[in-house]
PDB file of C-alpha atoms and ligand atoms in Angstrom:
ATOM      1  CA  MET A   1     -49.051 -48.014 -54.680  1.00 66.00           C
ATOM      2  CA  ALA A   2     -51.599 -47.553 -50.982  1.00 86.00           C
ATOM      3  CA  THR A   3     -54.447 -45.684 -50.391  1.00 95.00           C
ATOM      4  CA  GLU A   4     -53.428 -43.677 -47.537  1.00 98.00           C
ATOM      5  CA  ARG A   5     -53.870 -40.699 -44.977  1.00 98.00           C
ATOM      6  CA  THR A   6     -51.544 -37.949 -43.224  1.00 98.00           C
ATOM      7  CA  PHE A   7     -51.861 -35.779 -41.108  1.00 98.00           C
ATOM      8  CA  SER A   8     -51.274 -31.873 -42.061  1.00 99.00           C
ATOM      9  CA  ILE A   9     -51.439 -28.093 -40.125  1.00 99.00           C
ATOM     10  CA  ILE A  10     -51.767 -25.104 -42.057  1.00 99.00           C
ATOM     11  CA  LYS A  11     -49.296 -23.243 -39.557  1.00 99.00           C
ATOM     12  CA  PRO A  12     -50.294 -19.225 -38.153  1.00 99.00           C
ATOM     13  CA  ASP A  13     -47.872 -17.329 -40.414  1.00 99.00           C
ATOM     14  CA  ALA A  14     -49.532 -19.076 -42.991  1.00 99.00           C
ATOM     15  CA  THR A  15     -52.974 -18.555 -41.404  1.00 99.00           C
ATOM     16  CA  ARG A  16     -52.283 -14.610 -40.695  1.00 98.00           C
ATOM     17  CA  ARG A  17     -51.550 -13.518 -44.430  1.00 98.00           C
ATOM     18  CA  ASN A  18     -54.582 -15.381 -45.511  1.00 98.00           C
ATOM     19  CA  LEU A  19     -53.436 -17.863 -47.873  1.00 99.00           C
ATOM     20  CA  THR A  20     -55.136 -20.952 -46.663  1.00 98.00           C
ATOM     21  CA  GLY A  21     -57.230 -21.193 -49.634  1.00 98.00           C
ATOM     22  CA  LYS A  22     -53.858 -21.476 -51.667  1.00 98.00           C
ATOM     23  CA  VAL A  23     -51.942 -24.106 -49.872  1.00 99.00           C
ATOM     24  CA  ASN A  24     -55.502 -26.084 -49.799  1.00 99.00           C
ATOM     25  CA  ALA A  25     -55.083 -25.917 -54.424  1.00 98.00           C
ATOM     26  CA  VAL A  26     -51.247 -26.945 -53.654  1.00 98.00           C
ATOM     27  CA  LEU A  27     -52.179 -30.040 -51.784  1.00 98.00           C
ATOM     28  CA  GLU A  28     -55.122 -30.996 -53.928  1.00 98.00           C
ATOM     29  CA  GLU A  29     -52.895 -30.304 -57.299  1.00 98.00           C
ATOM     30  CA  ALA A  30     -50.324 -33.016 -56.379  1.00 98.00           C
ATOM     31  CA  GLY A  31     -53.530 -35.567 -55.621  1.00 98.00           C
ATOM     32  CA  LEU A  32     -54.688 -34.822 -51.885  1.00 98.00           C
ATOM     33  CA  ARG A  33     -57.857 -34.885 -50.879  1.00 98.00           C
ATOM     34  CA  ILE A  34     -58.869 -32.813 -47.438  1.00 98.00           C
ATOM     35  CA  VAL A  35     -61.397 -35.083 -46.128  1.00 98.00           C
ATOM     36  CA  ALA A  36     -60.872 -33.896 -42.694  1.00 98.00           C
ATOM     37  CA  GLN A  37     -60.545 -29.548 -41.840  1.00 98.00           C
ATOM     38  CA  LYS A  38     -60.602 -27.083 -38.783  1.00 98.00           C
ATOM     39  CA  ARG A  39     -59.512 -24.153 -38.005  1.00 98.00           C
ATOM     40  CA  ILE A  40     -58.297 -23.854 -34.350  1.00 98.00           C
ATOM     41  CA  HIS A  41     -56.286 -21.636 -32.040  1.00 98.00           C
ATOM     42  CA  MET A  42     -53.898 -24.359 -30.257  1.00 98.00           C
ATOM     43  CA  THR A  43     -53.464 -24.059 -26.817  1.00 98.00           C
ATOM     44  CA  GLN A  44     -49.469 -24.253 -24.966  1.00 98.00           C
ATOM     45  CA  ALA A  45     -50.328 -27.107 -23.958  1.00 98.00           C
ATOM     46  CA  GLN A  46     -51.800 -28.534 -27.025  1.00 97.00           C
ATOM     47  CA  ALA A  47     -48.663 -27.428 -29.076  1.00 98.00           C
ATOM     48  CA  GLU A  48     -46.411 -28.638 -26.436  1.00 98.00           C
ATOM     49  CA  ALA A  49     -47.983 -31.932 -26.678  1.00 97.00           C
ATOM     50  CA  PHE A  50     -48.276 -32.532 -29.882  1.00 97.00           C
ATOM     51  CA  TYR A  51     -44.133 -31.485 -30.503  1.00 96.00           C
ATOM     52  CA  GLY A  52     -43.232 -33.060 -27.310  1.00 95.00           C
ATOM     53  CA  VAL A  53     -40.674 -35.051 -29.328  1.00 94.00           C
ATOM     54  CA  HIS A  54     -39.038 -32.087 -30.226  1.00 95.00           C
ATOM     55  CA  ALA A  55     -39.004 -30.914 -26.338  1.00 96.00           C
ATOM     56  CA  ALA A  56     -34.805 -30.854 -26.098  1.00 97.00           C
ATOM     57  CA  ARG A  57     -34.432 -29.416 -29.308  1.00 97.00           C
ATOM     58  CA  PRO A  58     -32.727 -25.439 -29.185  1.00 97.00           C
ATOM     59  CA  PHE A  59     -35.961 -24.247 -31.061  1.00 97.00           C
ATOM     60  CA  PHE A  60     -38.679 -25.825 -29.192  1.00 98.00           C
ATOM     61  CA  ARG A  61     -39.768 -23.295 -26.758  1.00 98.00           C
ATOM     62  CA  ASP A  62     -39.769 -20.570 -29.906  1.00 98.00           C
ATOM     63  CA  LEU A  63     -41.330 -23.517 -32.228  1.00 98.00           C
ATOM     64  CA  VAL A  64     -44.680 -23.617 -29.571  1.00 98.00           C
ATOM     65  CA  THR A  65     -44.580 -19.530 -28.851  1.00 98.00           C
ATOM     66  CA  PHE A  66     -44.958 -19.694 -32.835  1.00 98.00           C
ATOM     67  CA  MET A  67     -47.916 -22.371 -33.014  1.00 98.00           C
ATOM     68  CA  ILE A  68     -49.853 -20.569 -30.692  1.00 98.00           C
ATOM     69  CA  SER A  69     -49.409 -17.173 -32.310  1.00 98.00           C
ATOM     70  CA  GLY A  70     -52.616 -17.775 -34.107  1.00 98.00           C
ATOM     71  CA  PRO A  71     -55.121 -19.774 -35.501  1.00 98.00           C
ATOM     72  CA  VAL A  72     -54.072 -22.589 -37.720  1.00 99.00           C
ATOM     73  CA  VAL A  73     -56.025 -24.909 -40.389  1.00 99.00           C
ATOM     74  CA  VAL A  74     -55.532 -28.899 -39.149  1.00 98.00           C
ATOM     75  CA  GLN A  75     -55.943 -31.618 -41.899  1.00 98.00           C
ATOM     76  CA  VAL A  76     -56.140 -34.818 -43.053  1.00 98.00           C
ATOM     77  CA  LEU A  77     -55.391 -36.158 -46.197  1.00 99.00           C
ATOM     78  CA  GLU A  78     -56.065 -38.848 -47.985  1.00 98.00           C
ATOM     79  CA  GLY A  79     -54.306 -40.154 -51.278  1.00 98.00           C
ATOM     80  CA  GLU A  80     -51.880 -42.874 -53.015  1.00 98.00           C
ATOM     81  CA  ASN A  81     -48.886 -43.221 -50.792  1.00 98.00           C
ATOM     82  CA  ALA A  82     -50.275 -39.151 -49.062  1.00 98.00           C
ATOM     83  CA  VAL A  83     -47.337 -39.480 -46.114  1.00 98.00           C
ATOM     84  CA  ALA A  84     -44.326 -39.295 -48.799  1.00 98.00           C
ATOM     85  CA  ARG A  85     -46.975 -36.705 -51.268  1.00 98.00           C
ATOM     86  CA  ASN A  86     -47.176 -34.590 -48.806  1.00 98.00           C
ATOM     87  CA  ARG A  87     -43.935 -34.214 -47.569  1.00 98.00           C
ATOM     88  CA  GLU A  88     -42.969 -34.306 -51.276  1.00 98.00           C
ATOM     89  CA  VAL A  89     -45.213 -31.665 -52.230  1.00 98.00           C
ATOM     90  CA  MET A  90     -44.454 -29.275 -48.423  1.00 98.00           C
ATOM     91  CA  GLY A  91     -40.595 -28.998 -49.665  1.00 98.00           C
ATOM     92  CA  ALA A  92     -37.832 -29.722 -47.210  1.00 98.00           C
ATOM     93  CA  THR A  93     -38.299 -27.607 -43.847  1.00 98.00           C
ATOM     94  CA  ASN A  94     -35.872 -24.372 -44.800  1.00 98.00           C
ATOM     95  CA  PRO A  95     -37.336 -23.118 -47.738  1.00 98.00           C
ATOM     96  CA  ALA A  96     -33.900 -22.102 -48.492  1.00 98.00           C
ATOM     97  CA  ASN A  97     -33.954 -25.763 -49.234  1.00 98.00           C
ATOM     98  CA  ALA A  98     -37.063 -26.444 -50.876  1.00 98.00           C
ATOM     99  CA  GLU A  99     -37.620 -27.031 -54.666  1.00 98.00           C
ATOM    100  CA  PRO A 100     -39.341 -24.776 -56.640  1.00 98.00           C
ATOM    101  CA  GLY A 101     -43.351 -24.860 -56.848  1.00 98.00           C
ATOM    102  CA  THR A 102     -43.322 -26.680 -53.201  1.00 98.00           C
ATOM    103  CA  ILE A 103     -46.191 -25.186 -50.426  1.00 99.00           C
ATOM    104  CA  ARG A 104     -42.195 -23.971 -47.924  1.00 98.00           C
ATOM    105  CA  LYS A 105     -40.835 -22.412 -51.549  1.00 98.00           C
ATOM    106  CA  LEU A 106     -43.872 -20.685 -52.645  1.00 98.00           C
ATOM    107  CA  PHE A 107     -45.330 -19.204 -49.494  1.00 98.00           C
ATOM    108  CA  ALA A 108     -42.433 -19.863 -46.443  1.00 98.00           C
ATOM    109  CA  GLU A 109     -41.312 -16.709 -44.330  1.00 98.00           C
ATOM    110  CA  SER A 110     -38.187 -18.675 -42.324  1.00 98.00           C
ATOM    111  CA  ILE A 111     -37.119 -22.136 -41.342  1.00 98.00           C
ATOM    112  CA  GLU A 112     -39.172 -21.932 -37.969  1.00 98.00           C
ATOM    113  CA  ALA A 113     -41.949 -19.911 -40.075  1.00 98.00           C
ATOM    114  CA  ASN A 114     -42.798 -22.465 -42.455  1.00 98.00           C
ATOM    115  CA  SER A 115     -45.999 -22.595 -43.487  1.00 99.00           C
ATOM    116  CA  VAL A 116     -47.269 -26.482 -42.840  1.00 99.00           C
ATOM    117  CA  HIS A 117     -46.795 -29.052 -41.038  1.00 98.00           C
ATOM    118  CA  GLY A 118     -46.927 -32.860 -42.192  1.00 98.00           C
ATOM    119  CA  SER A 119     -46.588 -36.292 -40.529  1.00 98.00           C
ATOM    120  CA  ASP A 120     -43.698 -38.015 -41.117  1.00 98.00           C
ATOM    121  CA  SER A 121     -44.490 -42.082 -41.114  1.00 98.00           C
ATOM    122  CA  ALA A 122     -48.010 -43.795 -41.411  1.00 98.00           C
ATOM    123  CA  GLU A 123     -47.663 -44.229 -37.449  1.00 98.00           C
ATOM    124  CA  ASN A 124     -46.882 -41.078 -36.742  1.00 97.00           C
ATOM    125  CA  ALA A 125     -49.981 -39.546 -38.957  1.00 98.00           C
ATOM    126  CA  ALA A 126     -52.650 -41.926 -37.304  1.00 98.00           C
ATOM    127  CA  THR A 127     -51.031 -40.582 -33.776  1.00 97.00           C
ATOM    128  CA  GLU A 128     -51.264 -37.431 -34.337  1.00 98.00           C
ATOM    129  CA  ILE A 129     -54.815 -37.522 -36.601  1.00 98.00           C
ATOM    130  CA  ALA A 130     -56.156 -38.639 -34.054  1.00 98.00           C
ATOM    131  CA  TYR A 131     -55.230 -36.382 -31.405  1.00 97.00           C
ATOM    132  CA  PHE A 132     -57.205 -33.913 -33.370  1.00 98.00           C
ATOM    133  CA  PHE A 133     -60.198 -35.785 -34.901  1.00 98.00           C
ATOM    134  CA  ALA A 134     -62.774 -37.989 -33.782  1.00 98.00           C
ATOM    135  CA  GLY A 135     -63.308 -41.329 -36.475  1.00 96.00           C
ATOM    136  CA  THR A 136     -66.740 -39.454 -37.093  1.00 97.00           C
ATOM    137  CA  ASP A 137     -65.253 -36.557 -38.148  1.00 97.00           C
ATOM    138  CA  ILE A 138     -63.452 -37.977 -41.984  1.00 97.00           C
ATOM    139  CA  VAL A 139     -65.275 -38.518 -44.166  1.00 96.00           C
ATOM    140  CA  GLY A 140     -62.922 -40.217 -47.095  1.00 94.00           C
TER     141      GLY A 140
HETATM  142  P1  LIG B   1     -40.307 -31.094 -40.554  1.00 78.56           P
HETATM  143  O1  LIG B   1     -41.391 -29.630 -40.328  1.00 78.56           O
HETATM  144  O2  LIG B   1     -40.013 -30.589 -41.917  1.00 78.56           O
HETATM  145  O3  LIG B   1     -40.723 -32.327 -40.532  1.00 78.56           O
HETATM  146  P2  LIG B   1     -38.972 -30.803 -37.983  1.00 78.56           P
HETATM  147  O4  LIG B   1     -39.779 -31.983 -37.911  1.00 78.56           O
HETATM  148  O5  LIG B   1     -37.148 -31.160 -38.432  1.00 78.56           O
HETATM  149  O6  LIG B   1     -39.614 -30.579 -39.056  1.00 78.56           O
HETATM  150  O7  LIG B   1     -39.229 -29.966 -37.024  1.00 78.56           O
HETATM  151  C1  LIG B   1     -39.966 -29.275 -36.916  1.00 78.56           C
HETATM  152  C2  LIG B   1     -40.736 -27.704 -37.042  1.00 78.56           C
HETATM  153  O8  LIG B   1     -39.997 -27.223 -35.971  1.00 78.56           O
HETATM  154  C3  LIG B   1     -40.482 -27.136 -38.091  1.00 78.56           C
HETATM  155  O9  LIG B   1     -41.784 -27.338 -39.286  1.00 78.56           O
HETATM  156  C4  LIG B   1     -40.231 -25.493 -38.083  1.00 78.56           C
HETATM  157  O10 LIG B   1     -41.485 -24.533 -37.771  1.00 78.56           O
HETATM  158  C5  LIG B   1     -39.122 -25.715 -36.812  1.00 78.56           C
HETATM  159  N1  LIG B   1     -37.927 -26.106 -36.506  1.00 78.56           N
HETATM  160  C6  LIG B   1     -37.174 -27.043 -37.434  1.00 78.56           C
HETATM  161  N2  LIG B   1     -35.730 -27.010 -37.053  1.00 78.56           N
HETATM  162  C7  LIG B   1     -35.957 -25.577 -36.468  1.00 78.56           C
HETATM  163  C8  LIG B   1     -34.822 -24.471 -36.802  1.00 78.56           C
HETATM  164  N3  LIG B   1     -33.174 -24.413 -37.201  1.00 78.56           N
HETATM  165  N4  LIG B   1     -34.672 -23.049 -35.718  1.00 78.56           N
HETATM  166  C9  LIG B   1     -35.798 -22.736 -35.808  1.00 78.56           C
HETATM  167  N5  LIG B   1     -37.315 -23.592 -36.052  1.00 78.56           N
HETATM  168  C10 LIG B   1     -37.359 -24.734 -36.488  1.00 78.56           C
HETATM  169 MG1  LIG B   2     -41.163 -32.983 -38.735  1.00 78.56          MG
END
């Protein structure tokens, strides 16, 4: 097992309901350490670039509008198999399909407003972390 890092976002539906601390408690309970964190309000250009992989999906426009509808908290999480561990604790994209105790089951409002983003591979994690953080911002 290797210690690795992943990238996480607490989405606008969660910051709007003042759930940052509750989401972070679930992450920490799962053994993930928050080694960098900041609250930002993404620009449209940032959101479009971040979700560029989904540009052809029918929900892309709505997703970008949602992601810039309020502040988000961008984070770097560290731990054993952090990418997979975070995906596990996030739960399924659609909260209706998420396991009990997962962040999305506990907090998500809908398949779109589903409270958190998490990288889906170590390679994407590295790209996504570098998009929002300098190496000197991350203190493990
Ligand atoms: P995940 O966030 O679980 O990795 P995806 O990468 O497939 O899911 O999708 C990115 C984000 O796009 C989702 O977290 C969600 O906010 C939104 N999304 C995904 N599928 C849909 C959908 N069918 N309708 C509306 N929004 C969606
Ligand atoms: Mg994804």
